[in-house]
Coordinates of C-alpha atoms (C1' of nucleotides) in Angstrom, one line a residue:
Chain A
M22 CA 0.0 0.0 0.0
S23 CA 1.2 3.4 -0.8
D24 CA 1.5 6.1 1.8
D25 CA -1.7 7.7 0.5
D26 CA -3.5 4.4 0.8
L27 CA -2.3 3.8 4.3
T28 CA -3.4 7.2 5.3
A29 CA -6.7 6.9 3.5
T30 CA -7.5 3.7 5.4
R31 CA -6.9 5.4 8.7
R32 CA -8.8 8.5 7.6
A33 CA -11.8 6.4 6.8
K34 CA -11.8 5.1 10.4
L35 CA -11.5 8.7 11.6
R36 CA -14.5 9.7 9.5
E37 CA -16.5 6.9 11.1
L38 CA -15.5 8.2 14.5
R39 CA -16.6 11.7 13.6
A40 CA -19.9 10.4 12.4
V41 CA -20.7 8.7 15.8
G42 CA -19.3 11.2 18.2
R43 CA -16.2 13.1 19.3
A44 CA -13.2 11.8 17.5
Y45 CA -10.7 13.7 19.7
P46 CA -12.2 13.3 23.3
N47 CA -10.4 14.8 26.2
D48 CA -12.3 13.2 29.1
F49 CA -10.2 10.1 29.8
R50 CA -7.9 10.5 32.8
P51 CA -5.3 7.8 33.2
A52 CA -4.8 6.8 36.9
H53 CA -1.6 4.9 36.5
R54 CA 1.7 5.0 34.7
A55 CA 3.1 1.8 33.1
S56 CA 6.4 2.2 35.0
Q57 CA 4.5 2.6 38.3
L58 CA 2.4 -0.5 37.7
H59 CA 5.5 -2.6 36.8
S60 CA 7.4 -1.5 39.9
A61 CA 4.3 -1.8 42.2
F62 CA 3.4 -5.3 41.1
E63 CA 6.9 -6.5 40.3
S64 CA 6.8 -9.3 42.9
A65 CA 3.0 -10.0 42.7
E66 CA 2.4 -13.6 41.7
A67 CA -0.2 -14.5 39.1
S68 CA -2.4 -16.1 41.8
A69 CA -2.2 -13.0 44.0
L70 CA -3.3 -10.8 41.2
E71 CA -6.1 -13.2 40.3
S72 CA -7.6 -12.8 43.7
A73 CA -6.9 -9.1 44.2
R74 CA -7.7 -7.9 40.7
P75 CA -5.9 -4.6 41.1
P76 CA -7.6 -1.9 39.0
A77 CA -5.5 -0.1 36.3
R78 CA -6.3 2.8 34.0
I79 CA -3.7 3.7 31.5
A80 CA -3.3 5.9 28.4
G81 CA -0.7 6.1 25.7
R82 CA 0.3 5.2 22.2
V83 CA -0.3 1.8 20.6
V84 CA 3.1 0.5 19.7
G85 CA 2.3 -3.2 19.3
R86 CA -0.9 -5.1 18.3
R87 CA -1.3 -8.8 18.1
S88 CA -4.7 -9.9 17.1
F89 CA -6.4 -13.3 17.5
G90 CA -9.8 -12.9 16.1
Q91 CA -11.9 -12.7 19.2
A92 CA -9.1 -11.2 21.3
M93 CA -5.9 -9.2 21.0
F94 CA -2.9 -7.9 22.8
V95 CA -2.1 -4.3 22.5
T96 CA 1.2 -2.8 23.8
V97 CA 0.7 0.8 25.1
D98 CA 3.6 3.2 25.5
D99 CA 2.7 6.1 27.9
G100 CA 6.0 8.0 27.4
G101 CA 7.6 6.7 30.5
G102 CA 7.2 2.9 29.9
R103 CA 5.2 0.2 28.3
I104 CA 2.5 -2.2 29.4
Q105 CA 0.4 -4.5 27.4
A106 CA -3.4 -4.8 27.5
Y107 CA -5.5 -7.9 26.8
L108 CA -8.7 -7.1 24.9
R109 CA -11.3 -9.8 24.6
R110 CA -14.6 -9.5 22.8
D111 CA -16.6 -11.2 25.5
Q112 CA -15.2 -8.9 28.2
L113 CA -15.8 -5.6 26.5
P114 CA -18.8 -3.5 25.7
P115 CA -19.7 -3.9 22.0
D116 CA -18.6 -0.4 21.0
A117 CA -15.2 -0.9 22.9
W118 CA -14.7 -4.1 21.0
E119 CA -15.3 -2.3 17.7
T120 CA -12.8 0.4 18.8
S121 CA -10.3 -2.3 19.6
R122 CA -10.7 -3.9 16.2
S123 CA -10.1 -0.7 14.4
L124 CA -7.0 0.3 16.4
D125 CA -3.9 1.0 14.4
L126 CA -0.3 1.3 15.4
G127 CA 0.4 4.8 16.6
D128 CA -3.1 5.5 17.9
Q129 CA -3.5 7.2 21.3
V130 CA -5.7 4.9 23.4
G131 CA -7.1 4.7 26.9
V132 CA -7.5 1.3 28.6
E133 CA -9.3 0.5 31.9
G134 CA -9.3 -2.9 33.5
T135 CA -7.6 -5.1 36.1
L136 CA -4.1 -6.5 36.3
F137 CA -3.2 -10.1 35.7
R138 CA -0.3 -12.2 34.5
T139 CA -0.3 -14.0 31.3
K140 CA 0.9 -17.6 30.7
T141 CA 4.3 -16.1 29.9
N142 CA 4.1 -14.1 33.2
E143 CA 3.8 -10.7 31.7
L144 CA 1.9 -8.1 33.8
T145 CA -1.1 -7.2 31.7
V146 CA -4.2 -5.1 31.9
A147 CA -7.3 -7.2 31.3
A148 CA -9.4 -4.5 29.6
S149 CA -13.0 -3.8 30.6
E150 CA -13.0 -0.5 28.6
V151 CA -11.1 0.8 25.6
R152 CA -11.3 4.3 24.2
L153 CA -9.6 5.7 21.2
L154 CA -8.3 9.2 22.3
A155 CA -6.5 10.4 19.1
K156 CA -6.3 8.7 15.7
C157 CA -2.8 8.3 14.2
L158 CA -3.2 9.0 10.4
H159 CA 0.2 7.8 9.3
A160 CA 2.0 4.5 9.5
P161 CA 4.6 4.9 12.3
P162 CA 8.2 3.8 11.7
E163 CA 9.0 0.1 11.9
K164 CA 8.8 -1.4 15.3
W165 CA 12.0 -3.4 15.3
H166 CA 14.6 -1.1 13.7
G167 CA 12.9 2.1 14.7
L168 CA 13.6 5.2 12.6
A169 CA 17.1 5.2 11.2
D170 CA 16.9 7.9 8.5
V171 CA 19.0 10.7 10.1
E172 CA 17.4 13.4 8.1
I173 CA 13.9 12.4 9.2
R174 CA 15.1 12.0 12.8
Y175 CA 16.1 15.6 12.9
R176 CA 13.4 17.1 10.8
Q177 CA 10.5 15.2 12.5
R178 CA 12.1 14.7 15.9
Y179 CA 8.7 13.5 17.3
L180 CA 9.0 10.4 15.1
D181 CA 12.5 9.8 16.4
L182 CA 11.3 10.2 20.0
L183 CA 8.2 8.0 19.6
S184 CA 10.1 5.2 17.9
N185 CA 13.5 5.3 19.5
P186 CA 13.3 5.1 23.3
A187 CA 17.0 5.7 23.7
V188 CA 16.5 9.1 22.2
R189 CA 14.0 10.0 24.8
D190 CA 16.5 9.0 27.4
V191 CA 19.1 11.4 26.0
F192 CA 16.8 14.3 26.3
R193 CA 15.7 13.3 29.8
K194 CA 19.3 13.2 30.8
R195 CA 19.9 16.6 29.3
A196 CA 17.0 18.0 31.4
R197 CA 18.5 16.5 34.5
I198 CA 21.9 18.1 33.6
V199 CA 20.3 21.5 33.4
A200 CA 18.2 21.0 36.5
G201 CA 21.4 19.7 38.3
I202 CA 23.3 22.8 37.3
R203 CA 20.5 25.1 38.7
R204 CA 20.5 23.2 42.0
F205 CA 24.3 23.2 42.3
L206 CA 24.6 26.9 41.7
S207 CA 21.6 27.9 43.7
E208 CA 22.8 25.9 46.7
R209 CA 26.0 28.0 46.5
G210 CA 24.2 31.4 46.5
F211 CA 24.1 32.1 42.8
L212 CA 21.1 34.0 41.6
E213 CA 19.6 33.0 38.3
V214 CA 19.0 35.9 35.9
E215 CA 17.9 36.5 32.4
T216 CA 19.6 39.1 30.2
P217 CA 18.8 40.4 26.7
I218 CA 19.1 38.2 23.6
L219 CA 18.3 41.1 21.4
Q220 CA 21.3 43.4 21.7
Q221 CA 22.5 46.5 20.0
I222 CA 26.2 45.4 20.3
A223 CA 26.6 41.6 20.4
G224 CA 29.7 41.1 22.6
G225 CA 31.3 38.8 25.1
A226 CA 32.8 36.4 22.6
A227 CA 34.6 36.4 19.3
A228 CA 31.9 35.4 16.8
R229 CA 29.8 36.8 14.0
P230 CA 26.2 37.6 15.1
F231 CA 22.8 37.2 13.5
R232 CA 21.1 40.4 12.6
T233 CA 17.5 41.3 13.1
H234 CA 15.3 44.4 13.3
H235 CA 12.8 45.9 15.6
N236 CA 10.0 47.5 13.5
A237 CA 8.4 50.0 16.0
L238 CA 11.8 51.4 17.0
G239 CA 13.2 51.2 13.5
L240 CA 16.2 49.7 15.2
D241 CA 18.7 47.1 13.9
L242 CA 19.6 44.6 16.5
Q243 CA 21.8 41.5 16.8
M244 CA 21.1 38.2 18.6
R245 CA 23.5 37.7 21.5
I246 CA 26.6 35.7 21.0
A247 CA 27.1 35.6 24.8
P248 CA 25.5 37.1 27.9
E249 CA 28.8 38.0 29.5
L250 CA 28.8 41.7 29.4
F251 CA 25.3 42.0 30.8
L252 CA 26.0 39.5 33.6
K253 CA 29.0 41.6 34.6
R254 CA 26.9 44.7 34.7
L255 CA 24.9 42.9 37.3
L256 CA 28.1 42.4 39.4
V257 CA 28.4 46.2 39.2
G258 CA 24.8 46.4 40.4
G259 CA 25.5 44.4 43.5
F260 CA 24.5 40.9 42.7
D261 CA 27.7 39.1 43.7
R262 CA 26.9 35.7 42.3
V263 CA 24.8 35.4 39.2
F264 CA 24.2 32.8 36.5
E265 CA 22.3 32.4 33.3
I266 CA 21.4 29.3 31.3
G267 CA 20.3 30.3 27.8
R268 CA 20.7 30.3 24.1
N269 CA 23.5 32.0 22.3
F270 CA 23.4 32.5 18.5
R271 CA 26.5 32.5 16.4
N272 CA 26.4 33.0 12.7
E273 CA 28.9 30.4 11.7
G274 CA 29.3 26.9 10.2
I275 CA 27.5 23.8 11.3
S276 CA 29.4 20.7 12.4
T277 CA 29.1 17.8 14.8
Q278 CA 30.2 20.3 17.5
H279 CA 28.5 23.5 16.3
N280 CA 24.9 24.5 16.0
P281 CA 24.1 28.1 15.2
E282 CA 22.0 28.3 18.4
F283 CA 23.3 26.5 21.4
T284 CA 22.9 26.6 25.1
M285 CA 25.4 28.1 27.4
L286 CA 25.8 28.4 31.2
E287 CA 27.6 31.5 32.3
F288 CA 28.2 32.3 36.0
Y289 CA 30.0 35.0 37.8
Q290 CA 31.3 35.2 41.3
A291 CA 32.6 38.3 43.0
W292 CA 35.6 38.2 45.2
A293 CA 36.9 35.1 43.4
T294 CA 39.6 34.3 40.9
Y295 CA 39.9 31.8 38.0
E296 CA 41.7 29.6 40.5
D297 CA 38.5 29.3 42.5
L298 CA 36.5 28.3 39.5
M299 CA 38.5 25.3 38.5
P300 CA 37.7 23.1 41.6
L301 CA 34.1 24.4 41.4
T302 CA 33.9 23.1 37.8
E303 CA 35.4 19.8 38.8
Q304 CA 32.8 19.4 41.6
M305 CA 29.9 20.4 39.4
V306 CA 30.8 18.2 36.4
C307 CA 31.4 15.3 38.8
A308 CA 28.1 15.7 40.5
L309 CA 26.3 15.8 37.1
A310 CA 28.2 12.7 35.9
E311 CA 27.3 10.8 39.0
E312 CA 23.7 11.7 38.5
V313 CA 23.2 11.1 34.8
A314 CA 26.0 8.8 33.8
G315 CA 26.2 6.7 36.9
G316 CA 29.7 7.6 38.0
R317 CA 32.9 9.6 37.4
V318 CA 34.1 7.4 34.7
V319 CA 32.1 7.9 31.6
R320 CA 32.3 6.3 28.2
C321 CA 32.4 8.7 25.3
G322 CA 32.7 7.1 21.8
E323 CA 35.9 5.0 21.9
H324 CA 37.2 6.8 25.0
E325 CA 36.7 6.1 28.7
I326 CA 36.9 9.5 30.4
D327 CA 37.8 9.6 34.1
L328 CA 36.4 12.8 35.6
T329 CA 37.9 12.2 39.1
P330 CA 39.5 15.4 40.3
P331 CA 41.9 17.0 40.2
W332 CA 42.1 17.4 36.5
R333 CA 45.4 17.8 34.7
R334 CA 46.5 21.4 34.2
I335 CA 48.8 22.6 31.4
S336 CA 49.9 25.9 30.1
L337 CA 48.8 26.9 26.6
V338 CA 52.1 28.5 25.5
G339 CA 54.2 25.8 27.2
A340 CA 52.2 23.0 25.6
A341 CA 52.2 24.7 22.2
A342 CA 56.0 25.2 22.4
S343 CA 56.7 21.6 23.3
A344 CA 54.4 20.3 20.6
A345 CA 56.0 22.5 18.1
G346 CA 59.5 21.8 19.3
C347 CA 60.5 25.3 20.1
N348 CA 61.0 27.5 23.2
E349 CA 58.2 29.5 24.8
S350 CA 60.2 32.6 24.1
D351 CA 59.9 31.9 20.4
L352 CA 56.1 32.0 20.7
R353 CA 56.2 35.4 22.4
D354 CA 58.0 36.9 19.4
P355 CA 55.7 37.7 16.4
E356 CA 58.3 36.9 13.8
R357 CA 59.6 33.8 15.3
A358 CA 56.1 32.6 16.2
R359 CA 55.1 33.1 12.5
Q360 CA 58.1 30.9 11.4
V361 CA 57.1 28.2 13.9
A362 CA 53.5 28.2 12.6
E363 CA 54.6 28.0 9.0
R364 CA 57.0 25.2 9.8
H365 CA 54.0 23.2 11.1
G366 CA 51.6 24.2 8.5
V367 CA 49.4 26.1 10.9
A368 CA 47.3 28.9 9.2
I369 CA 47.8 32.3 10.8
P370 CA 44.6 34.1 11.6
P371 CA 44.1 37.5 10.3
A372 CA 45.6 40.3 12.4
A373 CA 47.2 37.8 14.7
G374 CA 50.2 38.8 16.8
A375 CA 52.5 36.4 18.7
G376 CA 49.7 35.5 21.1
G377 CA 47.2 34.8 18.4
I378 CA 49.7 32.7 16.5
A379 CA 50.7 30.7 19.7
T380 CA 47.0 30.1 20.3
A381 CA 46.5 28.8 16.7
I382 CA 49.5 26.5 17.1
F383 CA 48.0 25.2 20.4
E384 CA 44.7 24.6 18.8
H385 CA 46.2 22.7 15.9
L386 CA 48.9 20.7 17.6
V387 CA 47.7 20.2 21.2
E388 CA 43.9 20.5 21.3
P389 CA 43.3 17.2 19.4
T390 CA 45.3 15.3 22.1
L391 CA 43.4 16.5 25.1
V392 CA 41.1 13.5 25.7
Q393 CA 41.1 13.3 29.4
P394 CA 39.8 16.4 31.2
T395 CA 42.4 19.1 31.1
F396 CA 42.5 22.7 32.3
V397 CA 44.6 24.8 29.9
T398 CA 45.8 28.0 31.5
G399 CA 48.1 30.9 30.5
F400 CA 46.1 32.2 27.5
P401 CA 47.8 35.2 25.8
T402 CA 46.3 38.5 26.7
E403 CA 46.0 39.3 23.0
V404 CA 43.3 36.6 22.5
S405 CA 41.5 37.4 25.8
P406 CA 40.1 41.0 25.6
L407 CA 37.8 40.6 28.6
A408 CA 40.2 38.8 31.0
R409 CA 42.4 40.1 33.7
P410 CA 46.1 40.2 33.0
S411 CA 48.3 38.0 35.2
D412 CA 50.0 40.0 37.9
S413 CA 53.3 38.2 37.4
D414 CA 53.2 38.1 33.6
P415 CA 50.8 40.6 31.9
W416 CA 51.5 38.9 28.4
V417 CA 49.0 36.2 29.6
V418 CA 45.7 36.5 31.5
D419 CA 44.3 34.6 34.5
R420 CA 42.2 32.3 32.4
F421 CA 41.6 28.6 31.7
E422 CA 39.7 26.5 29.2
L423 CA 38.5 23.0 29.9
Y424 CA 39.0 20.4 27.3
V425 CA 37.5 16.9 27.3
V426 CA 37.5 14.5 24.4
A427 CA 39.5 17.1 22.4
R428 CA 36.5 19.5 22.7
E429 CA 36.4 22.8 24.4
M430 CA 34.0 22.4 27.2
A431 CA 34.4 25.5 29.4
N432 CA 36.1 28.9 29.4
G433 CA 36.7 30.8 32.6
F434 CA 38.8 33.7 33.8
S435 CA 39.4 36.4 36.3
E436 CA 37.4 39.4 35.0
L437 CA 39.1 42.5 33.8
N438 CA 37.5 45.3 35.9
D439 CA 39.9 48.1 35.1
P440 CA 37.8 50.3 32.8
D441 CA 40.8 52.1 31.2
D442 CA 42.5 48.8 30.4
Q443 CA 39.2 47.5 29.0
R444 CA 38.7 50.5 26.8
E445 CA 42.3 50.0 25.5
R446 CA 41.5 46.3 24.8
F447 CA 38.4 47.3 22.8
L448 CA 40.4 49.8 20.8
S449 CA 43.0 47.2 20.1
Q450 CA 40.2 44.8 18.9
L451 CA 38.9 47.5 16.7
A452 CA 42.3 47.8 15.1
N453 CA 42.3 44.1 14.5
R454 CA 38.9 44.4 12.8
E455 CA 40.4 47.0 10.5
R456 CA 43.0 44.5 9.6
G457 CA 40.6 41.8 8.6
D458 CA 39.5 40.1 11.8
D459 CA 35.8 40.2 11.4
E460 CA 35.2 38.5 14.7
A461 CA 37.2 41.1 16.7
H462 CA 35.2 42.3 19.7
P463 CA 33.3 45.5 19.1
M464 CA 33.6 48.6 21.3
D465 CA 31.0 48.7 24.0
E466 CA 31.2 52.1 25.7
D467 CA 28.2 51.4 27.8
Y468 CA 29.9 48.4 29.3
V469 CA 33.1 50.4 30.0
T470 CA 30.9 53.0 31.7
A471 CA 29.6 50.3 33.9
L472 CA 33.1 49.3 34.9
E473 CA 33.8 52.9 35.7
Y474 CA 31.3 52.6 38.5
A475 CA 33.6 49.9 40.0
M476 CA 32.9 46.2 39.4
P477 CA 34.1 44.1 42.3
P478 CA 37.0 41.8 41.4
A479 CA 35.4 38.6 40.1
A480 CA 35.8 35.5 38.1
G481 CA 33.4 34.1 35.5
E482 CA 32.9 31.0 33.4
G483 CA 31.0 29.7 30.5
I484 CA 30.1 26.0 30.0
G485 CA 28.7 24.7 26.8
I486 CA 25.7 22.7 27.9
D487 CA 25.3 20.9 24.6
R488 CA 28.8 19.7 24.6
L489 CA 28.5 18.7 28.3
A490 CA 25.4 16.7 27.4
M491 CA 27.3 15.1 24.5
L492 CA 30.0 14.0 27.0
L493 CA 27.6 12.7 29.6
C494 CA 25.2 11.0 27.1
D495 CA 27.9 9.6 24.9
A496 CA 26.5 11.4 21.9
P497 CA 28.8 11.7 18.8
S498 CA 27.1 14.8 17.3
I499 CA 25.7 18.0 18.9
R500 CA 22.5 17.3 16.9
D501 CA 22.0 14.2 19.1
V502 CA 21.5 16.5 22.1
I503 CA 19.6 19.3 20.4
L504 CA 15.9 18.5 19.9
F505 CA 15.5 20.5 16.7
P506 CA 18.9 21.3 15.2
L507 CA 19.0 23.8 12.4
M508 CA 18.5 22.3 8.9
R509 CA 18.2 23.6 5.5
P510 CA 14.6 23.7 4.2
D511 CA 13.7 20.5 2.4
R512 CA 12.7 21.9 -1.0
R513 CA 11.7 18.4 -2.3
A514 CA 9.0 18.2 0.4
A515 CA 7.8 21.8 -0.2
A516 CA 7.5 21.2 -3.9
S517 CA 5.4 18.0 -3.6
D518 CA 3.2 19.4 -0.9
E519 CA 2.1 22.1 -3.2
G520 CA 1.2 19.7 -5.9
E521 CA -1.3 17.7 -4.0
T522 CA -3.7 17.8 -1.1
P523 CA -2.8 14.6 0.8
G524 CA -5.8 12.4 1.5
E525 CA -8.4 15.1 1.3
G526 CA -9.4 14.5 -2.3
A527 CA -10.4 11.0 -1.4
A528 CA -12.4 12.1 1.6
P529 CA -15.3 14.2 0.3
G530 CA -17.4 13.6 3.4
R531 CA -15.0 15.1 5.8
A532 CA -15.9 18.5 7.2
P533 CA -13.1 21.0 7.7
E534 CA -11.7 21.2 11.2
P535 CA -13.2 24.1 13.1
R536 CA -10.3 26.1 14.5
A537 CA -12.0 28.9 16.5
Chain B
rG16 C1' 33.3 26.9 1.3
rA17 C1' 36.1 21.9 -0.4
rG18 C1' 36.4 16.5 -0.7
rC19 C1' 34.2 11.7 0.0
rC20 C1' 29.7 8.9 0.7
rG21 C1' 24.5 8.4 0.5
rU22 C1' 19.1 9.1 -1.3
rU23 C1' 15.1 2.4 -4.1
rA24 C1' 7.5 0.7 -1.0
rG25 C1' 4.9 4.1 5.0
rC26 C1' 9.6 2.1 7.8
rU27 C1' 14.4 -1.0 7.7
rC28 C1' 17.1 -2.7 3.7
rA29 C1' 18.6 -5.9 -0.8
rG30 C1' 19.3 -5.4 -6.1
rU31 C1' 20.1 -3.9 -11.3
rC32 C1' 28.4 -5.3 -14.8
rG33 C1' 22.4 -0.7 -19.1
rG34 C1' 17.4 -5.0 -20.8
rU35 C1' 11.4 -6.1 -21.0
rU36 C1' 6.8 -7.9 -14.8
rA37 C1' 12.5 -3.7 -9.3
rG38 C1' 12.7 -7.6 -4.5
rA39 C1' 12.6 -9.0 1.1
rG40 C1' 11.1 -8.3 6.2
rC41 C1' 7.9 -5.1 9.1
rA42 C1' 3.5 -2.2 8.2
rU43 C1' -1.3 -2.3 5.2
rC44 C1' -5.7 -5.1 3.0
rU45 C1' -8.8 -10.1 2.8
rG46 C1' -9.7 -14.8 5.3
rC47 C1' -8.7 -18.1 9.8
rC48 C1' -7.3 -17.7 14.9
rU49 C1' -9.6 -16.2 22.9
rU50 C1' -2.7 -15.9 26.9
rU51 C1' 0.5 -13.4 22.4
rU52 C1' 4.9 -10.6 22.7
rA53 C1' 9.6 -9.2 16.2
rA54 C1' 2.5 -14.0 17.5
rG55 C1' 1.2 -17.6 13.5
rC56 C1' -1.0 -19.6 8.7
rA57 C1' -3.0 -18.6 3.6
rG58 C1' -3.7 -14.9 -0.1
rA59 C1' -3.4 -9.7 -2.1
rG60 C1' -2.2 -4.8 -3.0
rG61 C1' 1.5 -1.1 -2.5
rG62 C1' 7.3 2.2 -6.3
rU63 C1' 8.5 9.8 -9.5
rC64 C1' 14.4 3.8 -7.8
rC65 C1' 15.7 12.3 -4.9
rU66 C1' 15.1 16.1 -9.2
rG67 C1' 16.4 17.9 -14.2
rG68 C1' 19.2 17.2 -18.5
rG69 C1' 22.5 14.1 -21.6
rU70 C1' 24.4 9.4 -23.9
rU71 C1' 21.7 5.0 -25.7
rC72 C1' 17.2 1.1 -29.5
rG73 C1' 16.5 1.1 -24.2
rA74 C1' 18.6 4.6 -18.0
rU75 C1' 16.6 3.2 -11.3
rU76 C1' 21.7 1.6 -13.2
rC77 C1' 26.4 5.3 -17.1
rC78 C1' 27.7 10.9 -17.6
rC79 C1' 26.6 16.2 -16.3
rA80 C1' 24.1 19.7 -13.2
rG81 C1' 21.1 20.5 -9.0
rA82 C1' 18.5 19.4 -4.1
rC83 C1' 18.8 17.3 0.7
rG84 C1' 21.6 14.6 4.3
rG85 C1' 26.0 12.3 6.7
rC86 C1' 31.3 12.3 7.6
rU87 C1' 36.1 14.7 7.1
rC88 C1' 38.5 19.2 6.4
rA89 C1' 38.1 24.5 6.5
rC90 C1' 35.5 28.1 9.4
rC91 C1' 34.5 28.3 14.7
rA92 C1' 37.3 31.0 22.0

RNA sequence: GAGCCGUUAGCUCAGUCGGUUAGAGCAUCUGCCUUUUAAGCAGAGGGUCCUGGGUUCGAUUCCCAGACGGCUCACCA
């Protein structure tokens, strides 16, 4: 049967339902969840159930149907688990039996009855009532292999979720990660805040923004690339520990590790340095791993990652020099650094000085090797326009990045709160922009003004939630932990949808759906 | 943006060294079946082989272009 035929068959059943009553009722209230019933009656013997006849009222999607003429088994998935129901003609009202006979895979159904165990000892609802609650008009993906077409999995995530239980688990884990972060930070006195996504100057990171427009104000705006500068304004305002979990938007390429919109945690703590944030990060990530991955050792692809603190610490310039076979001093000199980069075939970013070149060398030679959790410190000041210079060596800043499985996972530093230095850094970034670095940080005078009102010394950190979820859920692509990743429009589907009206032509009796 | 790979029934996949009716399992339809669980048995239907051009007597298959996806690289704090 073609797709149209499959749908037409189901639509015909829907038409019959409409003819005799409400096709989409909302008066059935399930009293039990499949998982509850399984755990509550786990140890109940068949004979015990036989005498007690515990009532059960469940609702969910039909994911299996085995028919025997005058009886059938139906497996119902209520989102949290599955339980099967046994439907017999001689135990059901006639209309419920008719409903049962017309059930299709994918339908939403409500079943009421009593629990028993079958010959094969499976806990089962012996149905005394069956209600169709919502008709499924399309054939669902195959029961055994599930949905494998990656494109459909992303475009129609609901199909992925309803046919691949492991996918639901990933997103449940992701929710627990986010909830765990909130709990962890709230317990430590951090205040959760929300700052603008629509901004006039998108700052706080090196990235190209999306542009948009506010009609009433006639104002061009950008989507935020980071909440950083607003969160630090809040430090000036007197909130000494703040955090935000929210979406950032960066107008850049898509890969297994990049989605144009992604979720970031940023938190700021006054009276702290980047040294304080490293153990805090270790604690937080360990707590999350123990909660969602069952321990501090997590499997990620072919790697086994041991998150037990303390994590290794290396210096960026030191590691880059040793990987490139040169001295650190070579990487502090623009000309010699350039030669080292060229010798190793490392592309030199536009407008880069020695610090930028050293960072590029690090990223190409060292970053891919950082599989176990590693804090990288000693970032050049040149590539860190918002971070506080190290007291002992102002060529670098008090900053770290966390790498796990060769992926950047977190970025934290002691905040630059000297307004005059910050203005100079912005000006230097502007100069880089002139020289072709289109991701150089823009000038933000309003932010500098905020610093002039005295921001307490502080440290702040950003953690990529998607990448953290990838690590803790063992997901190879960021699209596996983002429910609806950005996709190109599917022009094939658009073209064919315009050419036909699916199913409707063959259903002349069907009245249009009232919408108001 | 570049390279490689993929796109065949609603789903999961075979297949065609260019050949006449393109297959399987699940799903669907018909019949039988009151404890099955990837239920079973018998039968049937279901295809824009991603799209468009080209080569050819003949293209789902070969060539070119395009669409969409995946991976790698580039980009990307």
